[in-house]
Each structure stands twice: as C-alpha cells, then as structure tokens.
Coordinates of C-alpha atoms and ligand atoms in Angstrom, one line a residue:
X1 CA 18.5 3.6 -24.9
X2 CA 15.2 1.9 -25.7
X3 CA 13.9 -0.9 -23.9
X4 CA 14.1 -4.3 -25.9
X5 CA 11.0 -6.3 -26.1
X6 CA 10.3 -8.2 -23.1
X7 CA 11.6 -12.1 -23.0
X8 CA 9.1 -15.0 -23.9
X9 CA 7.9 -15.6 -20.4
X10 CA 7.6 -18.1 -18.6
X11 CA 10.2 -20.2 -20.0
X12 CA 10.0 -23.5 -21.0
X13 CA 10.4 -26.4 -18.4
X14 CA 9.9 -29.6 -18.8
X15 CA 6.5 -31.3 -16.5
X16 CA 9.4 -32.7 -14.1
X17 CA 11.6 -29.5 -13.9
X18 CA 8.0 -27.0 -13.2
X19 CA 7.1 -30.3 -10.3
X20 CA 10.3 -29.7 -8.9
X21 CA 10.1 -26.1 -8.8
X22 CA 6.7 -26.0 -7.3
X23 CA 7.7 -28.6 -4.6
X24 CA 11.1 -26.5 -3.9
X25 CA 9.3 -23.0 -3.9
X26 CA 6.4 -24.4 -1.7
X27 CA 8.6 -25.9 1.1
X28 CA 11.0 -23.0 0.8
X29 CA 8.3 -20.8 1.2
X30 CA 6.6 -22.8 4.6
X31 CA 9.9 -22.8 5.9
X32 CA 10.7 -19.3 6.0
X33 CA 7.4 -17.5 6.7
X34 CA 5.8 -16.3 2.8
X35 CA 2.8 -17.8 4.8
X36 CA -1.2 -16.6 5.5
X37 CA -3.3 -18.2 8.3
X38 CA -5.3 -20.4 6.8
X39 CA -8.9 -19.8 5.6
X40 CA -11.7 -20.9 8.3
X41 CA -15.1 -21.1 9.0
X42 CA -15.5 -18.6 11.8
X43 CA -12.7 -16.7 13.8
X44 CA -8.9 -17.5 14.1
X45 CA -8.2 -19.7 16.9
X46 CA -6.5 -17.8 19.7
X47 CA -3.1 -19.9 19.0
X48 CA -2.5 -20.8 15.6
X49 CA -1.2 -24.0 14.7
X50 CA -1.1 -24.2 11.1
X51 CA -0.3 -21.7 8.4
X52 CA -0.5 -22.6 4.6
X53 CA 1.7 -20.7 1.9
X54 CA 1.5 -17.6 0.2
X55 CA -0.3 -17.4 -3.3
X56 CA 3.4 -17.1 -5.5
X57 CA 4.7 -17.0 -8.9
X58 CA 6.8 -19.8 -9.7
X59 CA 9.1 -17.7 -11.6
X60 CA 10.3 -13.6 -11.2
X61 CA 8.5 -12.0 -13.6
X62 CA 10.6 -9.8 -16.5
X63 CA 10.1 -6.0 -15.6
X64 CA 12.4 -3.5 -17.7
X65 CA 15.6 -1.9 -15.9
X66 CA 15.0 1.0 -16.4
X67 CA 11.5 1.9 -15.6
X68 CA 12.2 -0.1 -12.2
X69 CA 14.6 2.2 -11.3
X70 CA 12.9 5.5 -12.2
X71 CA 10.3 4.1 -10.3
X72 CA 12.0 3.6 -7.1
X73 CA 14.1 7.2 -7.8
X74 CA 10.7 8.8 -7.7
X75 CA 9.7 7.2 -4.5
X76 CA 11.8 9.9 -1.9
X77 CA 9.5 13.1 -4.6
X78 CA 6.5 10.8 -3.2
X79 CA 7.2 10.9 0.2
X80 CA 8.1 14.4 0.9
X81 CA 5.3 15.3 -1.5
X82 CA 2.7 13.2 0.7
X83 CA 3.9 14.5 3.8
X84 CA 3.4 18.3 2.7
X85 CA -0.2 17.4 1.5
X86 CA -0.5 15.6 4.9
X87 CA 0.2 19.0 6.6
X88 CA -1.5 21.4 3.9
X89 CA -4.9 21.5 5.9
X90 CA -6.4 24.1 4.1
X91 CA -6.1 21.9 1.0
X92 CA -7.4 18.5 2.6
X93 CA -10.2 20.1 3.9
X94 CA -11.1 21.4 0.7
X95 CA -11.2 18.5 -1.3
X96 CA -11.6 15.7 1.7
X97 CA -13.9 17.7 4.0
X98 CA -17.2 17.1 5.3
X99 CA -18.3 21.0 4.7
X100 CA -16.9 21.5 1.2
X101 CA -15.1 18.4 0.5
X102 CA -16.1 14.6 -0.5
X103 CA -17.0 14.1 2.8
X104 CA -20.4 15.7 2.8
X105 CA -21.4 12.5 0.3
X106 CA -18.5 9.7 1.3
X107 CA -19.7 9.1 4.8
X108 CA -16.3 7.3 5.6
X109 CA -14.7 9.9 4.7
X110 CA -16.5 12.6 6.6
X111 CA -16.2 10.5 9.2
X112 CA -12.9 10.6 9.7
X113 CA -12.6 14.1 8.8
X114 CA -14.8 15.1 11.5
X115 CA -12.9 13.3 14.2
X116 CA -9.9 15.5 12.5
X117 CA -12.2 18.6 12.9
X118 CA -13.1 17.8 16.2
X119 CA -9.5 17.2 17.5
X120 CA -8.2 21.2 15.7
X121 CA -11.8 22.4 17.9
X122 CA -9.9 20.8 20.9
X123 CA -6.7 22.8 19.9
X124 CA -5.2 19.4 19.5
X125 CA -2.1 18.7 16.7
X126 CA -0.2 15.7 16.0
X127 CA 3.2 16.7 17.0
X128 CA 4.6 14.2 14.2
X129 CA 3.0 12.1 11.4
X130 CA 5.0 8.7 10.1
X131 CA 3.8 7.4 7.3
X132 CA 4.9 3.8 5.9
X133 CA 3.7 4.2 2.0
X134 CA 3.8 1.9 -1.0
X135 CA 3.3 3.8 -4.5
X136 CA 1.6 1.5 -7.4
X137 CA 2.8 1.2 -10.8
X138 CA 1.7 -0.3 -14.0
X139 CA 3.5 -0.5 -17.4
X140 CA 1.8 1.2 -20.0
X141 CA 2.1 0.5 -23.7
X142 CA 2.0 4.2 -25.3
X143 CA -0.9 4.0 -28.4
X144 CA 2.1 5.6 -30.5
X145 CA 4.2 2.5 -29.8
X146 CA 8.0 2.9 -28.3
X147 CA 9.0 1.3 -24.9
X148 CA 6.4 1.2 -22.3
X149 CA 5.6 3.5 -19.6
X150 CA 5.6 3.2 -15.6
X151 CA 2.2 4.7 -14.5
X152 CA 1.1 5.0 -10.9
X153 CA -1.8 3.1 -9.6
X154 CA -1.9 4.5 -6.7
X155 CA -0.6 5.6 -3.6
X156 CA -1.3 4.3 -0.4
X157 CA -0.9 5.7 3.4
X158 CA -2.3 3.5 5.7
X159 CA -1.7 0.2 6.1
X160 CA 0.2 -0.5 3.2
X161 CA 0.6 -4.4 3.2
X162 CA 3.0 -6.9 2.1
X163 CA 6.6 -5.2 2.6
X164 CA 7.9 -8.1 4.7
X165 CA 6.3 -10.9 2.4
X166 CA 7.3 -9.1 -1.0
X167 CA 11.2 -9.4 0.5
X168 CA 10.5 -13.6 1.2
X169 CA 9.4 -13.9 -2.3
X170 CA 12.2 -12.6 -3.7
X171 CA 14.9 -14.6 -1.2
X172 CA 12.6 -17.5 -2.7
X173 CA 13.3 -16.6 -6.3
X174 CA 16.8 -16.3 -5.8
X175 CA 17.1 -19.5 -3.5
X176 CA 15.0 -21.3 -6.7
X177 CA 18.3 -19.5 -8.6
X178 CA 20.8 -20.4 -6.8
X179 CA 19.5 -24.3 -6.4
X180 CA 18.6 -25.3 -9.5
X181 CA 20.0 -22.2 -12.5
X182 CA 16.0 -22.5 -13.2
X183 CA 16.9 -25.2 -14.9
X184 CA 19.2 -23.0 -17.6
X185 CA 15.9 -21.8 -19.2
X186 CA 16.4 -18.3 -19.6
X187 CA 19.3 -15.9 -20.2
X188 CA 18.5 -13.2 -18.0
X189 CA 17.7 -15.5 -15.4
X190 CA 21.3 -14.6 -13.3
X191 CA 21.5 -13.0 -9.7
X192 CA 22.4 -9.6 -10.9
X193 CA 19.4 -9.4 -12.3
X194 CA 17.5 -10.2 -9.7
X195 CA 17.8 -6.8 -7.2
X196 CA 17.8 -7.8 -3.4
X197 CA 14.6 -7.0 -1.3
X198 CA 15.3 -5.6 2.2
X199 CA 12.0 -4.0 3.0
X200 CA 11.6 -5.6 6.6
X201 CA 14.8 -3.6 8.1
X202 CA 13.7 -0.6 6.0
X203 CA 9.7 -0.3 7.1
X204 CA 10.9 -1.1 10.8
X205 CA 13.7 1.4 10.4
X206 CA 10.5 3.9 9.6
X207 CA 8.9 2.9 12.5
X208 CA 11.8 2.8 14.8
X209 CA 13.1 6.6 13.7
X210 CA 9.3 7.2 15.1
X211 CA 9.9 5.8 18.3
X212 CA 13.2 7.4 18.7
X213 CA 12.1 10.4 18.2
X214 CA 9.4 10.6 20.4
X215 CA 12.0 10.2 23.3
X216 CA 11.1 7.3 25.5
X217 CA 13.3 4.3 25.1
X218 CA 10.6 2.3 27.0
X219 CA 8.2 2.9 25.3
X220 CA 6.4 0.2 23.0
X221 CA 5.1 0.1 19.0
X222 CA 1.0 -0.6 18.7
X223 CA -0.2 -2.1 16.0
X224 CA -4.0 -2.0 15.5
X225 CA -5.0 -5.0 13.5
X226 CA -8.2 -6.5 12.3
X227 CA -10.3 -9.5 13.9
X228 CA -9.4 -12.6 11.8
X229 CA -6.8 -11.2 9.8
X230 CA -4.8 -14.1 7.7
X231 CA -2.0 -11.6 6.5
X232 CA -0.5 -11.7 10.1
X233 CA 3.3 -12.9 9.2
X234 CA 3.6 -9.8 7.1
X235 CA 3.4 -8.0 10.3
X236 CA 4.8 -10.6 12.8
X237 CA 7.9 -9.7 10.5
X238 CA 8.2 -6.1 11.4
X239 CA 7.5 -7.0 14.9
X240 CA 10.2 -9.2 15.4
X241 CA 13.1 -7.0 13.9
X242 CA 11.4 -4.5 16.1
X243 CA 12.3 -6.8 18.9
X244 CA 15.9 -7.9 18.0
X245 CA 17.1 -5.1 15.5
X246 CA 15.8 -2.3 17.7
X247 CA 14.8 -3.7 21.1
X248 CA 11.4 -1.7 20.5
X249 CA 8.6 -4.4 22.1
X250 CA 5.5 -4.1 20.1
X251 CA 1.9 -5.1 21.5
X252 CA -1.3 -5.8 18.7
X253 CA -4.4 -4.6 19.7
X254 CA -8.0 -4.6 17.8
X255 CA -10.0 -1.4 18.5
X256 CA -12.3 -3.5 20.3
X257 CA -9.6 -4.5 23.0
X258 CA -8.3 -1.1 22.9
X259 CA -11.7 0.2 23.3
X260 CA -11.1 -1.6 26.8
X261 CA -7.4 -1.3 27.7
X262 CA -6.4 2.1 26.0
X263 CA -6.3 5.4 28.8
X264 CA -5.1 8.5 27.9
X265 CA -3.0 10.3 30.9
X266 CA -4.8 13.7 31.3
X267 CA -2.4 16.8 31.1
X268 CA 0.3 14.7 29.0
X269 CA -1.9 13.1 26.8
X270 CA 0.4 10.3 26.6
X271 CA -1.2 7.2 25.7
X272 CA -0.9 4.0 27.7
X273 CA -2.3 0.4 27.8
X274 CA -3.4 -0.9 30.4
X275 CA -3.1 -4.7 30.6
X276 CA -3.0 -6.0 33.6
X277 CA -1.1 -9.5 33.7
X278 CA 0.2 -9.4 30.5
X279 CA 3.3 -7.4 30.7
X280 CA 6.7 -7.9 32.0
X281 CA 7.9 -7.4 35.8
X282 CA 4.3 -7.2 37.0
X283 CA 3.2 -3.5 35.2
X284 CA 0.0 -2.8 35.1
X285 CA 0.4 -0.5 32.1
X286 CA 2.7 0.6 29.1
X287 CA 3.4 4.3 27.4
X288 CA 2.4 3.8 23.6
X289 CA 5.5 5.8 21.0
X290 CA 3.6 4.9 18.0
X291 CA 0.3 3.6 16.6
X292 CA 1.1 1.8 13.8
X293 CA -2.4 1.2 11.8
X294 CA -3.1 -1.8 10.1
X295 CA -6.4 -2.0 10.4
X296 CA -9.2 1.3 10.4
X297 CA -8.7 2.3 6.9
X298 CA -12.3 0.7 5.5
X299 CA -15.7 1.4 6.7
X300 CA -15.5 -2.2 8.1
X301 CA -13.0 -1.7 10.5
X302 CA -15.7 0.8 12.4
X303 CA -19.1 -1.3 12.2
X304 CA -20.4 1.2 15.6
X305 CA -19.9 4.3 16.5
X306 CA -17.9 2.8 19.5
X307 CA -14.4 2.5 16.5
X308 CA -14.9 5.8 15.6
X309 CA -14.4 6.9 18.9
X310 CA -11.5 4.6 20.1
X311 CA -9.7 6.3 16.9
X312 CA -10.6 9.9 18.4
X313 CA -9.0 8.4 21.1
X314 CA -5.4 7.3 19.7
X315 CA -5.8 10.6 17.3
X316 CA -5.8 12.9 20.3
X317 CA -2.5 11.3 22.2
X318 CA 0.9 12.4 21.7
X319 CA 1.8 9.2 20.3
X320 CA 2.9 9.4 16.7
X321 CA 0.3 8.0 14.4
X322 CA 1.0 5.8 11.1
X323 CA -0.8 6.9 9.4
X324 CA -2.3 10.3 11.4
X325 CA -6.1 10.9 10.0
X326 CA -4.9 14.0 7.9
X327 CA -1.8 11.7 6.0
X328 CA -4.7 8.9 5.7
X329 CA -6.9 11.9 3.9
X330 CA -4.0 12.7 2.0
X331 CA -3.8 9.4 0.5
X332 CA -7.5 9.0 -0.8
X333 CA -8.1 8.6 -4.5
X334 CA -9.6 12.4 -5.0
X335 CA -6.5 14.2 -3.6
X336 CA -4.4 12.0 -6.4
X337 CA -7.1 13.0 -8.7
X338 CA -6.8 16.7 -8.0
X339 CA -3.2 16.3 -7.7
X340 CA -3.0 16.2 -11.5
X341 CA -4.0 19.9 -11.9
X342 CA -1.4 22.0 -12.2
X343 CA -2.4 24.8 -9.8
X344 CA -2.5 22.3 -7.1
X345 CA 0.8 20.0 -7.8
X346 CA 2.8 23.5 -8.1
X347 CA 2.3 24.1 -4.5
X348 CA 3.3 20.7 -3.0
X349 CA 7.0 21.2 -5.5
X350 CA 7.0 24.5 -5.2
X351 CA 10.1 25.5 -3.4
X352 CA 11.9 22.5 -3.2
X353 CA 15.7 21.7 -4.2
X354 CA 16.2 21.2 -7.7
X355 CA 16.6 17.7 -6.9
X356 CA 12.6 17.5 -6.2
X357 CA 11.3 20.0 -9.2
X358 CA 14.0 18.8 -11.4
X359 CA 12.4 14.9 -11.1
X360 CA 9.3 16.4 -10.1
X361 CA 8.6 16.3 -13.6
X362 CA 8.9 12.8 -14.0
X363 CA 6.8 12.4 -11.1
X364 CA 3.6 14.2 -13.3
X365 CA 4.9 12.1 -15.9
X366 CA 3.9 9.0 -14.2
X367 CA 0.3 9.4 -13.6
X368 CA -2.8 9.0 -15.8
X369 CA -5.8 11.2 -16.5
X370 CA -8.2 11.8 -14.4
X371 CA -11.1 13.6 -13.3
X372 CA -14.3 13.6 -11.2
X373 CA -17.6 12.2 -11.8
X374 CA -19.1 15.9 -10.6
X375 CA -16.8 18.1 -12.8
X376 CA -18.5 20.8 -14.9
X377 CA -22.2 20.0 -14.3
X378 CA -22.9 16.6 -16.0
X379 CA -19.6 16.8 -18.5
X380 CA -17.6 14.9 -16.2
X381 CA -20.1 12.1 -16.9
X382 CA -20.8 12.3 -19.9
X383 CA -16.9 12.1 -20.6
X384 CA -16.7 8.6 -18.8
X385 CA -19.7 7.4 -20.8
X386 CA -18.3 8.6 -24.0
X387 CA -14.9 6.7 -22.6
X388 CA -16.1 4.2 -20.7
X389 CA -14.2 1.5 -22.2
X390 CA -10.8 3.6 -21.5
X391 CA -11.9 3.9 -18.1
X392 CA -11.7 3.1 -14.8
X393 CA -14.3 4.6 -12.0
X394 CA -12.7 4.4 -8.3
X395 CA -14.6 5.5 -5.3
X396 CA -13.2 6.7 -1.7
X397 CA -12.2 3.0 -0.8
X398 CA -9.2 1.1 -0.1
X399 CA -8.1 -2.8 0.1
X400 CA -9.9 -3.6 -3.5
X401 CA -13.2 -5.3 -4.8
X402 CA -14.8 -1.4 -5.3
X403 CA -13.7 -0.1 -8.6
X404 CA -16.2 -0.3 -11.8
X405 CA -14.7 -1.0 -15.1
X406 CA -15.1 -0.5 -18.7
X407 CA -18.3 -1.8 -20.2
X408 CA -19.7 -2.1 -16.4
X409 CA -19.3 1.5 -16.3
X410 CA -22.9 3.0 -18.4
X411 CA -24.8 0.9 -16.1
X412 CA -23.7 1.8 -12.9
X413 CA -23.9 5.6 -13.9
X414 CA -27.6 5.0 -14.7
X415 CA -28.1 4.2 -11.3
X416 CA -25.5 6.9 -9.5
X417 CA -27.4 9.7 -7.5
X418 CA -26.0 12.7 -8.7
X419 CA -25.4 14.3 -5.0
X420 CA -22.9 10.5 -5.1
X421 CA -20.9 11.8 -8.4
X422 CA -18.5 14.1 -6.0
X423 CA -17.1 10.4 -4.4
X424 CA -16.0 9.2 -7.6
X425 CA -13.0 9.5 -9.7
X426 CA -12.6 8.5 -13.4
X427 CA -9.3 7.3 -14.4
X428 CA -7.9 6.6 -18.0
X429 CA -7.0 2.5 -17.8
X430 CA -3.3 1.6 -17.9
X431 CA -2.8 -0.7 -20.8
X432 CA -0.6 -3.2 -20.2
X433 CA 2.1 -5.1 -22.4
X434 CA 0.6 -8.0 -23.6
X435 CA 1.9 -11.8 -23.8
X436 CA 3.4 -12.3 -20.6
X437 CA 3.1 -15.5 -18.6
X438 CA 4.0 -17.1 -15.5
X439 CA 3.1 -20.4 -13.4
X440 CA 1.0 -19.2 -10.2
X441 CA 0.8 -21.5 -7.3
X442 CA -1.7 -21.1 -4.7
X443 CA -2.0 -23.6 -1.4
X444 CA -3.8 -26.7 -2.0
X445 CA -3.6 -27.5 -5.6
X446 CA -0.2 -30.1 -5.2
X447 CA 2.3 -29.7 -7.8
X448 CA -0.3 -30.0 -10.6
X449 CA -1.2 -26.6 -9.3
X450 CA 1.3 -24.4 -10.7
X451 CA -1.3 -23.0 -13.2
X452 CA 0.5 -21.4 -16.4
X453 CA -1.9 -18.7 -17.0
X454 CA -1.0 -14.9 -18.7
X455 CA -0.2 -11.9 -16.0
X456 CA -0.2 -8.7 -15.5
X457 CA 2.1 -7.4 -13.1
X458 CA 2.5 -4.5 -10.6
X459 CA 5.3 -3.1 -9.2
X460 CA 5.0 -1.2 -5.7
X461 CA 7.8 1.0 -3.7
X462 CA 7.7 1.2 -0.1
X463 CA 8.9 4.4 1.8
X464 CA 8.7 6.1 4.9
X465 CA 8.2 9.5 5.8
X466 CA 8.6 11.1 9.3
X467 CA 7.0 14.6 9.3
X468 CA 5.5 17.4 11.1
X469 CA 7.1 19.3 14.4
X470 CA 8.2 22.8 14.9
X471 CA 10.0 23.2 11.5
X472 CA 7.5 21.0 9.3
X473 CA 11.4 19.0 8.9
X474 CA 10.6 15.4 6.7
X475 CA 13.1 12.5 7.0
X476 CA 12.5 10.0 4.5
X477 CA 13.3 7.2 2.7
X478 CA 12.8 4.5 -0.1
X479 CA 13.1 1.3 1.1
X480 CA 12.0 -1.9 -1.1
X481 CA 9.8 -3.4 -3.3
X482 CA 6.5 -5.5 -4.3
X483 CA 5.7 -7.0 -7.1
X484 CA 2.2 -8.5 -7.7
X485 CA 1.1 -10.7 -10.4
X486 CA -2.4 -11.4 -11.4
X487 CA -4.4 -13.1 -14.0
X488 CA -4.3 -11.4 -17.2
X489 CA -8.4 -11.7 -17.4
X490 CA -8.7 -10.2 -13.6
X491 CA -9.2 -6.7 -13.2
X492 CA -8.4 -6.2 -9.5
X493 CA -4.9 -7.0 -8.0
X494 CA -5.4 -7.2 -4.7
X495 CA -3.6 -10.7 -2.7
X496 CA -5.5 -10.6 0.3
X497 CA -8.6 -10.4 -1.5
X498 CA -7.3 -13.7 -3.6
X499 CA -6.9 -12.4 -7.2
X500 CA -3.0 -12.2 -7.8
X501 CA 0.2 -13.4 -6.6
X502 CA 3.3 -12.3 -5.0
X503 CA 6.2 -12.1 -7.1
X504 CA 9.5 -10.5 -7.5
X505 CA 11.0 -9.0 -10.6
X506 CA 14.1 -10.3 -13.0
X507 CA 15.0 -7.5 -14.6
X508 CA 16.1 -6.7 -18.4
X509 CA 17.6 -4.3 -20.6
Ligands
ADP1 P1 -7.4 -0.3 -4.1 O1 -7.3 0.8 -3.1 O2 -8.7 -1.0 -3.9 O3 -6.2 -1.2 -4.1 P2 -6.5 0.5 -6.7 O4 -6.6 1.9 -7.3 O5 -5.2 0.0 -6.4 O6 -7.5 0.4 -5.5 O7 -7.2 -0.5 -7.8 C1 -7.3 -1.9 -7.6 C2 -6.7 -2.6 -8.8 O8 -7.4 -2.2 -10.0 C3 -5.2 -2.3 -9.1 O9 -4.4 -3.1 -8.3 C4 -5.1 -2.6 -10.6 O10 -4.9 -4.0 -10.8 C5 -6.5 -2.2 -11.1 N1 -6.4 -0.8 -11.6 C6 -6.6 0.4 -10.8 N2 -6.4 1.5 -11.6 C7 -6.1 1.1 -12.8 C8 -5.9 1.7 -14.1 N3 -5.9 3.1 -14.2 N4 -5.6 1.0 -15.2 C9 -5.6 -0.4 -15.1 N5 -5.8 -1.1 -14.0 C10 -6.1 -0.4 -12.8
MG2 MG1 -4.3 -0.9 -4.7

C-alpha cells in the first residue's frame, strides 16, 4: 500500500489554544526532566540550581507508518552488523588506520587507532565491546515521484545522545493529548498513533547486560563526561534507573579527574577508582564493570596528550568499554562510505540467518551514494564539483557544525590539500518532503515564542549491542526512538549545538 500524502501540518490553533499549549508543554516539560543546564558565562557551578527546558516541538510531527517501522525492523541488521565490523580488524585497519587507512591524514583518527595498535603490541584485547547506537534517517522524496524513502544519516557508536530525553518528549506529546485532544485539530492526532517511547529502560538494560556479564555484582558503571556539559539529564536518566531498576551505582568522571583517581590493578588489569571520601562505608576505591563514554569522541575532548593517555588507560582494563576504540572506528563516516561497496558489505551479511540477508537487502536499500574525495586520482573530485549541489562533504567528525554543503562545496575544494582528500566523504543530499510545519519552542522566548517555522525532521533508533568473547556471540536489541526537528532553512540537525528540536512522531497511513 502506498503512503498517502502527509497531513497539512501544524494544524491550525487558534493564538489562545498554541498559548496554552506552549505554557502546558513548557511546565510539563520543567517538571519532568526534558531539561538542559542552562547556558553560562564560564563553567557549570559545582551544584546546579537552575535548569531551563529543552528546545521542543509544540506538536508530534507526522512521519509515515510504515517507513517508521522498517526503520526500527532494520535497527537489530545494524547492530549485529556494527559489532562484526567492530571485531573485523583487518578491515578497520585498512580503511581507519594510521599506516594505510584515513589515519595517516585525520590526526584524530590516527590517534585513536594508534592507542588501538599499541594495546594489540601489548597482546591486549577487549574481552567484550557494548555498544549503545542510534542509526539516522531521513525521508527522501524519490526524483521519479511515489512515497518517500527512509535514508540513513548516519550511524553513531559513541556517545549517542538524547535516548532518555527523546522518551520525555514523547510522554509530553501524549500528556498535551491526553489534556487537551490538541484542541480537536487534527484527525490523526489519537494515542494509537502516537507509539510509546521506552528508551531509558532499554539503553540502561544495554548497559546493565554489560555489567552482568562481566561478573561482579559490586561493581559500578563510569561514565566519562565532558567539563560543562548542559545535556546532563539525558544521562542523569540512565543513571538513575541504573540505581533503582538495576541496583548498578554509577560514578561520572572527566578524563581530567580520572587522569587523577583512575589505577589499573597489575596482573588483573581490573580497573578501579580511587576516591578517597567519596564512597560508601569508608572505601578507598571501587572496581569499574563498564566505561560508558560520553565524552572522548571529538578532538576536543583530548586538548593534551595527557587525554590520549588516560583513554590508553581505560582501553587496556578488563572493563567493558561503550564504545571500545575499534567499535568507535567502526562507526566513522568512511567505514559507512565503504560499506556501500558490495565486496565489503557481503562480508559483514555473509553467513547470517536468512532473517539478516533476507532484510539485509533493505538495509543497502536505505543508504545513499557515496564516495571519497581521493577515489580514482582526481575523479572523486571532480565528481563532487560536477555535483556539488546534490552533495554533501563530511569529514572524520562527530557532534555536528563540520560538514560542507552544496554551493559551499567548489570553494572549499579549491583550498583542500590533496594528501586531506582521503578524510573526506561525498554523500548524495537526502531530499526531503517539502511543506511541513511545526511550532518550535526554545527557553526564554514566553509563550510568544512558539515560532511556526517549516521543518525537517529526523528519525533516530537506538540499540544495543553486546559483542566479542570467546565465540564472537552478539546479544542485541532495538530499543526506542528520537525524533529531531529542525528549521527547514538549517542544514545541520544537531540539539546540543542549538539548531533543531526534540520531537516525537504521530504517525500516518
Ligand atoms: P554529525 O556526526 O556531525 O552529526 P551527520 O552526518 O549526522 O554528522 O550530519 C549532520 C546533519 O547534516 C544531519 O543531522 C542532517 O541534518 C544533515 N545531513 C547529513 N547528511 C545529509 C544528507 N546526505 N542529506 C541531507 N542532510 C544531511
Ligand atoms: Mg548526526
């Protein structure tokens, strides 16, 4: 069955009804954590004591049925297939490496890569790799016409943000629902419509299965998180079902304190933090299950050389990492660029269950083309000057704010070295279904400040994948949602970074 066009969105409200809304959705949102530090001058302060709401959209934004749920069938193909590339070695350090790879001109990568290189040198492997993912999608209107298209983004293996906040946004919408029928204003404005959102108990259930399996009930979670990070509910969240759900304590930790407190026991290699004064019953110390990384995957996060090596140090524990530095590698843009060639993607489905190559199809299905700047002498840059404006240039980076676009794109290849061209990808630009609005409300602009603007949304799936061991076994699982809604005239998406929204979807046949 075809997809119908999508609704008129938003729709119409009186001034009054959108007021209410706004002052519903921003109190709702206050009282049950969709909520950021606020912005300051210089750091945090040590004990926060005031938090302002979440950039939201006022209303769910329409997203078609069925292209929803092909996206979050896909997501188990994704995280089996990311955990075999996380383990394929040979393959990562071909095409991440610092010898033959885009680490020899990516200096973040290579650096990481090295401290990988260094740890095999040592005869040191992870005994397990968790990874907590979230897989990007855009809808794409095919040039041919006919119902549009889910196309991935990308995907993401470290740090992937947002999982316990995209679940508020959607108890919001449906508390906004449930109080006031959004005023009757749209048809397929009804709870069943409106999927539930459990990512919290799903991402902790990830990390928990980590922590059980490592064997040591008494054992905490650390999360390595940045200085002065605003997005800290999103992971307070996963802490505290940790706590109560699980009774798995979790301590946070910057790589500057850890560069301090962290000690790895010789022989074992079990990693501990010492922290005298600030642990129950008067212990000096605590055994570390699992590293869960929310921080270290931008150059940022390591401004000395100091970072690199606390990450060395975590790397080479028996702690399970989330992400370990070969399932971060995994997840860089060139591995989902050279992903797309057939001889490579037949060897991370090759084998599987029908289930996997079956729907491994629709898994090529969903991506774009793409290729890198250094293919085939200068062709692969004469191809994204030919296309430029069909284009989309992405380096090694995560976290947004470093991609090049369309008509920027001649300009900055003018002043590219060619030894840089290897770090690049070129990716055909999604084209998304025009005409869709939505009122976006960000903290501070009053009930005026729902802004009716036109969006662009995407959808992310979180899963978790639990990998590695004897066998190579993966346990995995899809476990929520994301959706993210951004000015229509913005080319980046990302929240933290202050161009888009969170939002959750009303879906339609
Ligand atoms: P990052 O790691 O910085 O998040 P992304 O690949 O997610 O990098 O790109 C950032 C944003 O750029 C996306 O959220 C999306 O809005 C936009 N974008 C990326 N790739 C495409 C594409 N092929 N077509 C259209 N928009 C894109
Ligand atoms: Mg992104």
């Amino acid at each position: 069955m075809a997809s119908s066009a999508p609704p008129q969105w938003p729709p119409e409200v009186t001034d009054e009804q959108r007021e209410a809304l706004t002052l519903l959705a921003t109190t709702y949102a206050l009282s049950h954590g969709l909520v950021y530090l606020p912005p300051t001058d210089g750091a945090q302060p040590p004990a926060p004591t005031s938090v302002i709401h979440a950039p939201l959209a006022l209303f769910p934004s329409p997203f078609p049925r069925r292209q929803f749920e092909l996206a979050r069938s896909l997501q188990s193909n994704y995280n089996a297939m990311y955990a075999r590339i996380a383990m394929a070695e040979d393959f990562l350090d071909a095409v991440m490496g610092a010898e033959v790879g885009v680490g020899r001109v990516d200096e973040f990568t290579g650096q990481l890569w090295r401290i990988w290189k260094r740890l095999r040198s040592e005869g040191i492997t992870q005994l397990r790799h968790l990874g907590l993912f979230r897989s990007d999608y855009l809808l794409h209107k095919p040039e041919k016409g006919g119902p549009p298209q889910l196309k991935q983004v990308e995907f993401n293996t470290i740090s992937s943000s947002f999982g316990a906040l995209s679940q508020n946004v959607a108890q919001l919408h449906r508390h906004l629902l449930a109080k006031t029928e959004y005023y009757n204003s749209s048809p397929i404005l009804k709870m069943e419509n409106m999927p539930p959102n459990d990512t919290i108990a799903g991402l902790a259930e990830g990390l928990a299965a980590a922590h059980k399996a490592y064997g040591s009930p008494s054992a905490w979670i650390l999360f390595v998180v940045q200085n002065g990070e605003r997005n800290v509910f999103d992971q307070r969240w996963l802490e505290y079902e940790l706590l109560e759900k699980h009774s798995i304590r979790v301590v946070r930790q910057t790589f500057e304190q850890l560069a301090v407190s962290a000690q790895v026991v010789p022989t074992s290699r079990i990693l501990r933090l010492k922290l005298p004064g600030q642990l129950p019953r008067g212990a000096e110390s605590v055994e570390i299950s699992t590293v869960y990384f929310r921080a270290g995957y931008t150059p940022n996060d390591y401004p000395t050389p100091a970072h690199y090596e606390t990450r060395y140090l975590l790397e080479s524990t028996v702690a399970t990492k989330c992400p370990s530095i070969q399932l971060q590698l995994a997840g860089g843009k060139k591995v989902q660029q050279v992903l797309t060639q057939s001889i490579h993607y037949q060897r991370f489905v090759e084998g599987w269950p029908s289930i996997y190559t079956e729907s491994g199809g629709r898994v090529r299905e969903s991506w774009m083309g793409m290729w890198g700047l250094d293919e085939k002498g200068d062709q692969g840059v004469q191809k994204a000057r030919d296309q430029a404006q069909n284009l989309v240039l992405k380096p090694q980076r995560e976290g947004g704010g470093n991609n090049v676009y369309k008509g920027d794109i001649p300009a900055f290849l003018d002043t590219l070295p060619r030894e840089e061209r290897e770090a690049w990808i070129a990716m055909e630009l999604i084209r998304t279904p025009e005409g869709l609005g939505n009122y976006l409300v960000r903290a501070g602009g009053g009930t005026a400040g729902a802004v009716k603007t036109e969006v662009v949304s995407e959808l992310g799936i979180f899963g978790w994948a639990l990998f590695g061991g004897a066998y190579g076994a993966i346990q995995e699982k899809e476990v929520g949602w994301l959706l993210r809604t951004k000015g229509k005239d913005s080319n980046e998406g990302g929240i933290a970074a202050g161009f888009s929204v969170l939002d959750s979807v009303v879906l339609y046949d």
